[in-house]
Amino acid sequence: MTGTRIRVLLVDDHVILRETLRECLQLEADFEVVGDAPDGAQAVALCSRLRPDVLLLDVETPGQPVDVTVPRVLEASPRTRVIMLSMHESPDLVRELLALGIRGYLNKRVSRQHLVSVIRGCMREGDEVLISVSQFAALPGTGNQDGRISAREREVLTLVADALSNRQIAARLGITEGTVKRHLRNVFEKLGAVSRIDAVNKGVDASLIAPPQPRSLPGRPVWQR
């Protein structure tokens, strides 16, 4: 990543969606949209030339299929994190894409705030994959919805919603990073969550935590954005 800005490349065959995404992301002081493309072939070429930190890629871009595009992108720009955007919530599709090495999968109905959190999260959380697909909660082995969230677990989840890393949460709460991870494992199990973003969404939906607040640009009140 260059400096403190996250460099993003947008790929979707709908011009209006690319323009909307660009406008949304440019509201964030730490984001820079470095380019956009309508298809997978151009995505590969631009990734090779621009080396973006994050590629937002529509699952249904025309031309070459995503199972060709994603490996070529990662070969051309190994440090680029690929986040898929889709209207589909098929767990089988998500699994296939995960096997290709993507770092996130989002339904196009997510909010701007959610999208921004996922992009920041994929830059901060090592090898963790961020998924926002409701059907994953229904897959076997995704957890126990009857478990109660403890006060400490709720504190940890609130800080996750604020986009803090495990290390930052540990420092804030005066506990070890290993303890933070243990609390998160418990939260994931109790909520049936498959990622940090999924846990935050489920926590908000269950009124366990407040929705994360959007970040404002430095020196500018929210009402001036």
PDB file of C-alpha atoms in Angstrom:
ATOM      1  CA  MET A   1       0.000   0.000   0.000  1.00  0.00           C
ATOM      2  CA  THR A   2       1.332   3.453  -0.887  1.00  0.00           C
ATOM      3  CA  GLY A   3       1.503   5.702   2.199  1.00  0.00           C
ATOM      4  CA  THR A   4      -1.754   5.605   4.124  1.00  0.00           C
ATOM      5  CA  ARG A   5      -4.049   5.539   1.106  1.00  0.00           C
ATOM      6  CA  ILE A   6      -5.714   2.364  -0.128  1.00  0.00           C
ATOM      7  CA  ARG A   7      -5.477   2.240  -3.921  1.00  0.00           C
ATOM      8  CA  VAL A   8      -8.577   0.672  -5.456  1.00  0.00           C
ATOM      9  CA  LEU A   9      -9.350  -0.543  -8.984  1.00  0.00           C
ATOM     10  CA  LEU A  10     -13.018  -0.936  -9.998  1.00  0.00           C
ATOM     11  CA  VAL A  11     -14.194  -3.547 -12.523  1.00  0.00           C
ATOM     12  CA  ASP A  12     -17.834  -3.790 -13.606  1.00  0.00           C
ATOM     13  CA  ASP A  13     -19.459  -3.698 -17.024  1.00  0.00           C
ATOM     14  CA  HIS A  14     -22.022  -1.098 -15.900  1.00  0.00           C
ATOM     15  CA  VAL A  15     -20.607   2.420 -16.227  1.00  0.00           C
ATOM     16  CA  ILE A  16     -23.077   3.891 -13.757  1.00  0.00           C
ATOM     17  CA  LEU A  17     -22.056   1.400 -11.068  1.00  0.00           C
ATOM     18  CA  ARG A  18     -18.361   2.151 -11.572  1.00  0.00           C
ATOM     19  CA  GLU A  19     -19.079   5.875 -11.324  1.00  0.00           C
ATOM     20  CA  THR A  20     -21.193   5.388  -8.204  1.00  0.00           C
ATOM     21  CA  LEU A  21     -18.519   3.254  -6.547  1.00  0.00           C
ATOM     22  CA  ARG A  22     -15.877   5.830  -7.408  1.00  0.00           C
ATOM     23  CA  GLU A  23     -17.923   8.649  -5.879  1.00  0.00           C
ATOM     24  CA  CYS A  24     -18.626   6.622  -2.734  1.00  0.00           C
ATOM     25  CA  LEU A  25     -15.022   5.585  -2.157  1.00  0.00           C
ATOM     26  CA  GLN A  26     -13.624   9.040  -2.842  1.00  0.00           C
ATOM     27  CA  LEU A  27     -15.565  10.303   0.183  1.00  0.00           C
ATOM     28  CA  GLU A  28     -13.007   8.430   2.298  1.00  0.00           C
ATOM     29  CA  ALA A  29      -9.773  10.300   2.959  1.00  0.00           C
ATOM     30  CA  ASP A  30      -7.699   7.104   2.999  1.00  0.00           C
ATOM     31  CA  PHE A  31      -8.982   5.760  -0.348  1.00  0.00           C
ATOM     32  CA  GLU A  32      -7.779   6.455  -3.878  1.00  0.00           C
ATOM     33  CA  VAL A  33      -9.555   5.039  -6.932  1.00  0.00           C
ATOM     34  CA  VAL A  34      -6.718   4.524  -9.409  1.00  0.00           C
ATOM     35  CA  GLY A  35      -8.766   3.280 -12.352  1.00  0.00           C
ATOM     36  CA  ASP A  36     -11.715   1.284 -13.627  1.00  0.00           C
ATOM     37  CA  ALA A  37     -12.447  -1.264 -16.343  1.00  0.00           C
ATOM     38  CA  PRO A  38     -15.483  -2.972 -17.903  1.00  0.00           C
ATOM     39  CA  ASP A  39     -14.147  -6.534 -18.147  1.00  0.00           C
ATOM     40  CA  GLY A  40     -11.720  -9.113 -16.807  1.00  0.00           C
ATOM     41  CA  ALA A  41      -9.087  -8.795 -19.524  1.00  0.00           C
ATOM     42  CA  GLN A  42      -8.708  -5.069 -18.920  1.00  0.00           C
ATOM     43  CA  ALA A  43      -8.684  -5.729 -15.183  1.00  0.00           C
ATOM     44  CA  VAL A  44      -5.634  -7.962 -15.580  1.00  0.00           C
ATOM     45  CA  ALA A  45      -3.860  -5.381 -17.749  1.00  0.00           C
ATOM     46  CA  LEU A  46      -4.567  -2.541 -15.315  1.00  0.00           C
ATOM     47  CA  CYS A  47      -3.531  -4.606 -12.294  1.00  0.00           C
ATOM     48  CA  SER A  48      -0.245  -5.413 -14.013  1.00  0.00           C
ATOM     49  CA  ARG A  49       0.385  -1.723 -14.683  1.00  0.00           C
ATOM     50  CA  LEU A  50      -1.120  -0.005 -11.628  1.00  0.00           C
ATOM     51  CA  ARG A  51      -0.605  -2.659  -8.915  1.00  0.00           C
ATOM     52  CA  PRO A  52      -3.669  -1.607  -6.881  1.00  0.00           C
ATOM     53  CA  ASP A  53      -4.024  -2.594  -3.238  1.00  0.00           C
ATOM     54  CA  VAL A  54      -7.602  -3.741  -3.801  1.00  0.00           C
ATOM     55  CA  LEU A  55      -9.537  -4.913  -6.858  1.00  0.00           C
ATOM     56  CA  LEU A  56     -13.332  -4.709  -6.664  1.00  0.00           C
ATOM     57  CA  LEU A  57     -14.450  -7.209  -9.283  1.00  0.00           C
ATOM     58  CA  ASP A  58     -17.994  -7.979 -10.417  1.00  0.00           C
ATOM     59  CA  VAL A  59     -18.609 -11.724 -10.633  1.00  0.00           C
ATOM     60  CA  GLU A  60     -20.423 -11.356 -13.953  1.00  0.00           C
ATOM     61  CA  THR A  61     -18.065  -9.134 -15.933  1.00  0.00           C
ATOM     62  CA  PRO A  62     -18.161  -9.968 -19.668  1.00  0.00           C
ATOM     63  CA  GLY A  63     -15.387 -11.713 -21.555  1.00  0.00           C
ATOM     64  CA  GLN A  64     -13.192 -14.136 -19.671  1.00  0.00           C
ATOM     65  CA  PRO A  65     -14.805 -15.771 -16.606  1.00  0.00           C
ATOM     66  CA  VAL A  66     -13.725 -14.872 -13.075  1.00  0.00           C
ATOM     67  CA  ASP A  67     -12.024 -18.245 -12.592  1.00  0.00           C
ATOM     68  CA  VAL A  68      -9.632 -17.077 -15.307  1.00  0.00           C
ATOM     69  CA  THR A  69      -9.473 -13.406 -14.306  1.00  0.00           C
ATOM     70  CA  VAL A  70      -8.661 -13.863 -10.615  1.00  0.00           C
ATOM     71  CA  PRO A  71      -5.600 -16.142 -11.055  1.00  0.00           C
ATOM     72  CA  ARG A  72      -4.257 -13.863 -13.795  1.00  0.00           C
ATOM     73  CA  VAL A  73      -4.727 -10.796 -11.599  1.00  0.00           C
ATOM     74  CA  LEU A  74      -2.889 -12.435  -8.703  1.00  0.00           C
ATOM     75  CA  GLU A  75      -0.105 -13.538 -11.016  1.00  0.00           C
ATOM     76  CA  ALA A  76       0.253 -10.027 -12.459  1.00  0.00           C
ATOM     77  CA  SER A  77      -0.047  -8.273  -9.085  1.00  0.00           C
ATOM     78  CA  PRO A  78       0.436 -10.721  -6.184  1.00  0.00           C
ATOM     79  CA  ARG A  79      -0.159  -8.124  -3.457  1.00  0.00           C
ATOM     80  CA  THR A  80      -3.554  -7.074  -4.811  1.00  0.00           C
ATOM     81  CA  ARG A  81      -6.511  -8.131  -2.654  1.00  0.00           C
ATOM     82  CA  VAL A  82      -9.472  -9.228  -4.765  1.00  0.00           C
ATOM     83  CA  ILE A  83     -12.962  -8.515  -3.429  1.00  0.00           C
ATOM     84  CA  MET A  84     -15.857  -9.914  -5.432  1.00  0.00           C
ATOM     85  CA  LEU A  85     -19.145  -8.049  -5.865  1.00  0.00           C
ATOM     86  CA  SER A  86     -22.237 -10.036  -6.797  1.00  0.00           C
ATOM     87  CA  MET A  87     -26.022 -10.184  -6.652  1.00  0.00           C
ATOM     88  CA  HIS A  88     -25.777 -13.931  -5.970  1.00  0.00           C
ATOM     89  CA  GLU A  89     -25.525 -15.512  -2.510  1.00  0.00           C
ATOM     90  CA  SER A  90     -24.797 -19.115  -3.459  1.00  0.00           C
ATOM     91  CA  PRO A  91     -22.468 -20.721  -0.888  1.00  0.00           C
ATOM     92  CA  ASP A  92     -21.153 -23.041  -3.609  1.00  0.00           C
ATOM     93  CA  LEU A  93     -20.150 -20.044  -5.724  1.00  0.00           C
ATOM     94  CA  VAL A  94     -18.452 -18.426  -2.738  1.00  0.00           C
ATOM     95  CA  ARG A  95     -16.476 -21.601  -2.027  1.00  0.00           C
ATOM     96  CA  GLU A  96     -15.322 -21.789  -5.636  1.00  0.00           C
ATOM     97  CA  LEU A  97     -14.138 -18.185  -5.522  1.00  0.00           C
ATOM     98  CA  LEU A  98     -12.415 -18.651  -2.161  1.00  0.00           C
ATOM     99  CA  ALA A  99     -10.389 -21.451  -3.715  1.00  0.00           C
ATOM    100  CA  LEU A 100      -9.098 -18.935  -6.265  1.00  0.00           C
ATOM    101  CA  GLY A 101      -7.609 -16.752  -3.532  1.00  0.00           C
ATOM    102  CA  ILE A 102     -10.110 -13.900  -3.210  1.00  0.00           C
ATOM    103  CA  ARG A 103     -10.034 -11.868   0.014  1.00  0.00           C
ATOM    104  CA  GLY A 104     -13.690 -10.853   0.175  1.00  0.00           C
ATOM    105  CA  TYR A 105     -17.149 -11.512  -1.223  1.00  0.00           C
ATOM    106  CA  LEU A 106     -19.942  -8.937  -0.973  1.00  0.00           C
ATOM    107  CA  ASN A 107     -23.522  -8.772  -2.089  1.00  0.00           C
ATOM    108  CA  LYS A 108     -24.130  -5.610  -4.121  1.00  0.00           C
ATOM    109  CA  ARG A 109     -26.923  -4.651  -1.748  1.00  0.00           C
ATOM    110  CA  VAL A 110     -24.468  -3.797   1.043  1.00  0.00           C
ATOM    111  CA  SER A 111     -24.193  -0.208   2.236  1.00  0.00           C
ATOM    112  CA  ARG A 112     -21.312   2.116   1.403  1.00  0.00           C
ATOM    113  CA  GLN A 113     -20.228   1.934   5.033  1.00  0.00           C
ATOM    114  CA  HIS A 114     -20.135  -1.863   4.885  1.00  0.00           C
ATOM    115  CA  LEU A 115     -18.120  -1.843   1.658  1.00  0.00           C
ATOM    116  CA  VAL A 116     -15.605   0.595   3.112  1.00  0.00           C
ATOM    117  CA  SER A 117     -15.225  -1.551   6.243  1.00  0.00           C
ATOM    118  CA  VAL A 118     -14.548  -4.658   4.177  1.00  0.00           C
ATOM    119  CA  ILE A 119     -11.917  -2.904   2.058  1.00  0.00           C
ATOM    120  CA  ARG A 120     -10.141  -1.604   5.155  1.00  0.00           C
ATOM    121  CA  GLY A 121     -10.501  -4.978   6.832  1.00  0.00           C
ATOM    122  CA  CYS A 122      -8.913  -6.937   4.006  1.00  0.00           C
ATOM    123  CA  MET A 123      -5.894  -4.629   4.215  1.00  0.00           C
ATOM    124  CA  ARG A 124      -5.492  -5.063   7.979  1.00  0.00           C
ATOM    125  CA  GLU A 125      -6.368  -8.608   8.881  1.00  0.00           C
ATOM    126  CA  GLY A 126      -3.608 -10.759   7.469  1.00  0.00           C
ATOM    127  CA  ASP A 127      -5.008 -13.713   5.542  1.00  0.00           C
ATOM    128  CA  GLU A 128      -8.573 -13.443   6.845  1.00  0.00           C
ATOM    129  CA  VAL A 129     -11.306 -13.614   4.209  1.00  0.00           C
ATOM    130  CA  LEU A 130     -14.241 -11.230   4.651  1.00  0.00           C
ATOM    131  CA  ILE A 131     -17.608 -12.555   3.497  1.00  0.00           C
ATOM    132  CA  SER A 132     -21.064 -11.003   3.543  1.00  0.00           C
ATOM    133  CA  VAL A 133     -23.415 -13.757   2.432  1.00  0.00           C
ATOM    134  CA  SER A 134     -26.453 -14.490   4.560  1.00  0.00           C
ATOM    135  CA  GLN A 135     -26.743 -18.138   3.512  1.00  0.00           C
ATOM    136  CA  PHE A 136     -23.387 -18.955   5.088  1.00  0.00           C
ATOM    137  CA  ALA A 137     -25.044 -18.675   8.487  1.00  0.00           C
ATOM    138  CA  ALA A 138     -27.194 -21.681   7.580  1.00  0.00           C
ATOM    139  CA  LEU A 139     -24.339 -23.953   6.568  1.00  0.00           C
ATOM    140  CA  PRO A 140     -23.516 -26.919   8.818  1.00  0.00           C
ATOM    141  CA  GLY A 141     -21.023 -26.114  11.533  1.00  0.00           C
ATOM    142  CA  THR A 142     -21.475 -22.341  11.508  1.00  0.00           C
ATOM    143  CA  GLY A 143     -22.249 -22.074  15.163  1.00  0.00           C
ATOM    144  CA  ASN A 144     -24.809 -21.887  17.932  1.00  0.00           C
ATOM    145  CA  GLN A 145     -27.361 -19.104  17.704  1.00  0.00           C
ATOM    146  CA  ASP A 146     -28.508 -19.767  21.297  1.00  0.00           C
ATOM    147  CA  GLY A 147     -25.237 -18.782  22.963  1.00  0.00           C
ATOM    148  CA  ARG A 148     -25.229 -15.572  24.983  1.00  0.00           C
ATOM    149  CA  ILE A 149     -22.646 -12.905  24.286  1.00  0.00           C
ATOM    150  CA  SER A 150     -20.724 -11.860  27.388  1.00  0.00           C
ATOM    151  CA  ALA A 151     -20.042  -8.226  28.249  1.00  0.00           C
ATOM    152  CA  ARG A 152     -16.377  -8.609  27.277  1.00  0.00           C
ATOM    153  CA  GLU A 153     -17.272 -10.306  24.001  1.00  0.00           C
ATOM    154  CA  ARG A 154     -19.617  -7.425  23.253  1.00  0.00           C
ATOM    155  CA  GLU A 155     -16.799  -4.953  23.947  1.00  0.00           C
ATOM    156  CA  VAL A 156     -14.526  -6.817  21.549  1.00  0.00           C
ATOM    157  CA  LEU A 157     -17.216  -6.952  18.862  1.00  0.00           C
ATOM    158  CA  THR A 158     -17.858  -3.213  19.235  1.00  0.00           C
ATOM    159  CA  LEU A 159     -14.180  -2.491  18.623  1.00  0.00           C
ATOM    160  CA  VAL A 160     -14.172  -4.853  15.638  1.00  0.00           C
ATOM    161  CA  ALA A 161     -17.049  -2.773  14.260  1.00  0.00           C
ATOM    162  CA  ASP A 162     -14.803   0.280  14.650  1.00  0.00           C
ATOM    163  CA  ALA A 163     -12.291  -1.468  12.337  1.00  0.00           C
ATOM    164  CA  LEU A 164      -9.643  -2.015  15.039  1.00  0.00           C
ATOM    165  CA  SER A 165      -7.165  -4.862  14.583  1.00  0.00           C
ATOM    166  CA  ASN A 166      -6.706  -7.585  17.198  1.00  0.00           C
ATOM    167  CA  ARG A 167      -3.550  -5.866  18.423  1.00  0.00           C
ATOM    168  CA  GLN A 168      -5.343  -2.527  18.766  1.00  0.00           C
ATOM    169  CA  ILE A 169      -8.250  -4.152  20.602  1.00  0.00           C
ATOM    170  CA  ALA A 170      -5.844  -5.863  23.003  1.00  0.00           C
ATOM    171  CA  ALA A 171      -4.137  -2.542  23.768  1.00  0.00           C
ATOM    172  CA  ARG A 172      -7.461  -0.757  24.216  1.00  0.00           C
ATOM    173  CA  LEU A 173      -8.851  -3.347  26.637  1.00  0.00           C
ATOM    174  CA  GLY A 174      -5.603  -4.197  28.408  1.00  0.00           C
ATOM    175  CA  ILE A 175      -5.683  -7.874  27.449  1.00  0.00           C
ATOM    176  CA  THR A 176      -3.484 -10.101  25.314  1.00  0.00           C
ATOM    177  CA  GLU A 177      -3.945 -10.544  21.583  1.00  0.00           C
ATOM    178  CA  GLY A 178      -4.539 -14.250  22.190  1.00  0.00           C
ATOM    179  CA  THR A 179      -7.409 -13.404  24.532  1.00  0.00           C
ATOM    180  CA  VAL A 180      -8.917 -11.165  21.864  1.00  0.00           C
ATOM    181  CA  LYS A 181      -8.776 -14.045  19.390  1.00  0.00           C
ATOM    182  CA  ARG A 182     -10.428 -16.356  21.911  1.00  0.00           C
ATOM    183  CA  HIS A 183     -13.253 -13.873  22.477  1.00  0.00           C
ATOM    184  CA  LEU A 184     -13.714 -13.532  18.721  1.00  0.00           C
ATOM    185  CA  ARG A 185     -13.867 -17.306  18.272  1.00  0.00           C
ATOM    186  CA  ASN A 186     -16.607 -17.408  20.903  1.00  0.00           C
ATOM    187  CA  VAL A 187     -18.495 -14.579  19.191  1.00  0.00           C
ATOM    188  CA  PHE A 188     -18.239 -16.289  15.817  1.00  0.00           C
ATOM    189  CA  GLU A 189     -19.549 -19.542  17.281  1.00  0.00           C
ATOM    190  CA  LYS A 190     -22.425 -17.933  19.177  1.00  0.00           C
ATOM    191  CA  LEU A 191     -23.555 -15.763  16.265  1.00  0.00           C
ATOM    192  CA  GLY A 192     -22.885 -18.301  13.529  1.00  0.00           C
ATOM    193  CA  ALA A 193     -20.541 -15.808  11.863  1.00  0.00           C
ATOM    194  CA  VAL A 194     -17.924 -16.664   9.256  1.00  0.00           C
ATOM    195  CA  SER A 195     -15.955 -13.410   9.260  1.00  0.00           C
ATOM    196  CA  ARG A 196     -15.448 -10.210  11.256  1.00  0.00           C
ATOM    197  CA  ILE A 197     -17.821  -8.301   8.984  1.00  0.00           C
ATOM    198  CA  ASP A 198     -20.421 -11.049   9.274  1.00  0.00           C
ATOM    199  CA  ALA A 199     -20.118 -10.977  13.079  1.00  0.00           C
ATOM    200  CA  VAL A 200     -20.583  -7.200  13.144  1.00  0.00           C
ATOM    201  CA  ASN A 201     -23.639  -7.421  10.884  1.00  0.00           C
ATOM    202  CA  LYS A 202     -25.201 -10.139  13.011  1.00  0.00           C
ATOM    203  CA  GLY A 203     -24.373  -8.212  16.182  1.00  0.00           C
ATOM    204  CA  VAL A 204     -26.074  -5.096  14.815  1.00  0.00           C
ATOM    205  CA  ASP A 205     -29.089  -7.082  13.598  1.00  0.00           C
ATOM    206  CA  ALA A 206     -29.461  -8.647  17.057  1.00  0.00           C
ATOM    207  CA  SER A 207     -29.101  -5.205  18.741  1.00  0.00           C
ATOM    208  CA  LEU A 208     -25.997  -6.427  20.578  1.00  0.00           C
ATOM    209  CA  ILE A 209     -23.926  -3.484  19.339  1.00  0.00           C
ATOM    210  CA  ALA A 210     -24.612  -0.136  17.691  1.00  0.00           C
ATOM    211  CA  PRO A 211     -24.042   0.227  13.936  1.00  0.00           C
ATOM    212  CA  PRO A 212     -20.496   1.421  13.125  1.00  0.00           C
ATOM    213  CA  GLN A 213     -20.246   5.148  12.501  1.00  0.00           C
ATOM    214  CA  PRO A 214     -18.883   6.364   9.131  1.00  0.00           C
ATOM    215  CA  ARG A 215     -15.573   8.193   9.187  1.00  0.00           C
ATOM    216  CA  SER A 216     -15.559  11.852   8.180  1.00  0.00           C
ATOM    217  CA  LEU A 217     -12.845  13.530   6.148  1.00  0.00           C
ATOM    218  CA  PRO A 218     -10.102  15.266   8.187  1.00  0.00           C
ATOM    219  CA  GLY A 219     -11.047  18.818   9.109  1.00  0.00           C
ATOM    220  CA  ARG A 220     -14.557  18.533   7.671  1.00  0.00           C
ATOM    221  CA  PRO A 221     -17.694  17.948   9.741  1.00  0.00           C
ATOM    222  CA  VAL A 222     -19.961  15.151   8.562  1.00  0.00           C
ATOM    223  CA  TRP A 223     -22.636  17.661   7.523  1.00  0.00           C
ATOM    224  CA  GLN A 224     -20.200  19.240   5.046  1.00  0.00           C
ATOM    225  CA  ARG A 225     -19.486  15.979   3.172  1.00  0.00           C
TER     226      ARG A 225
END
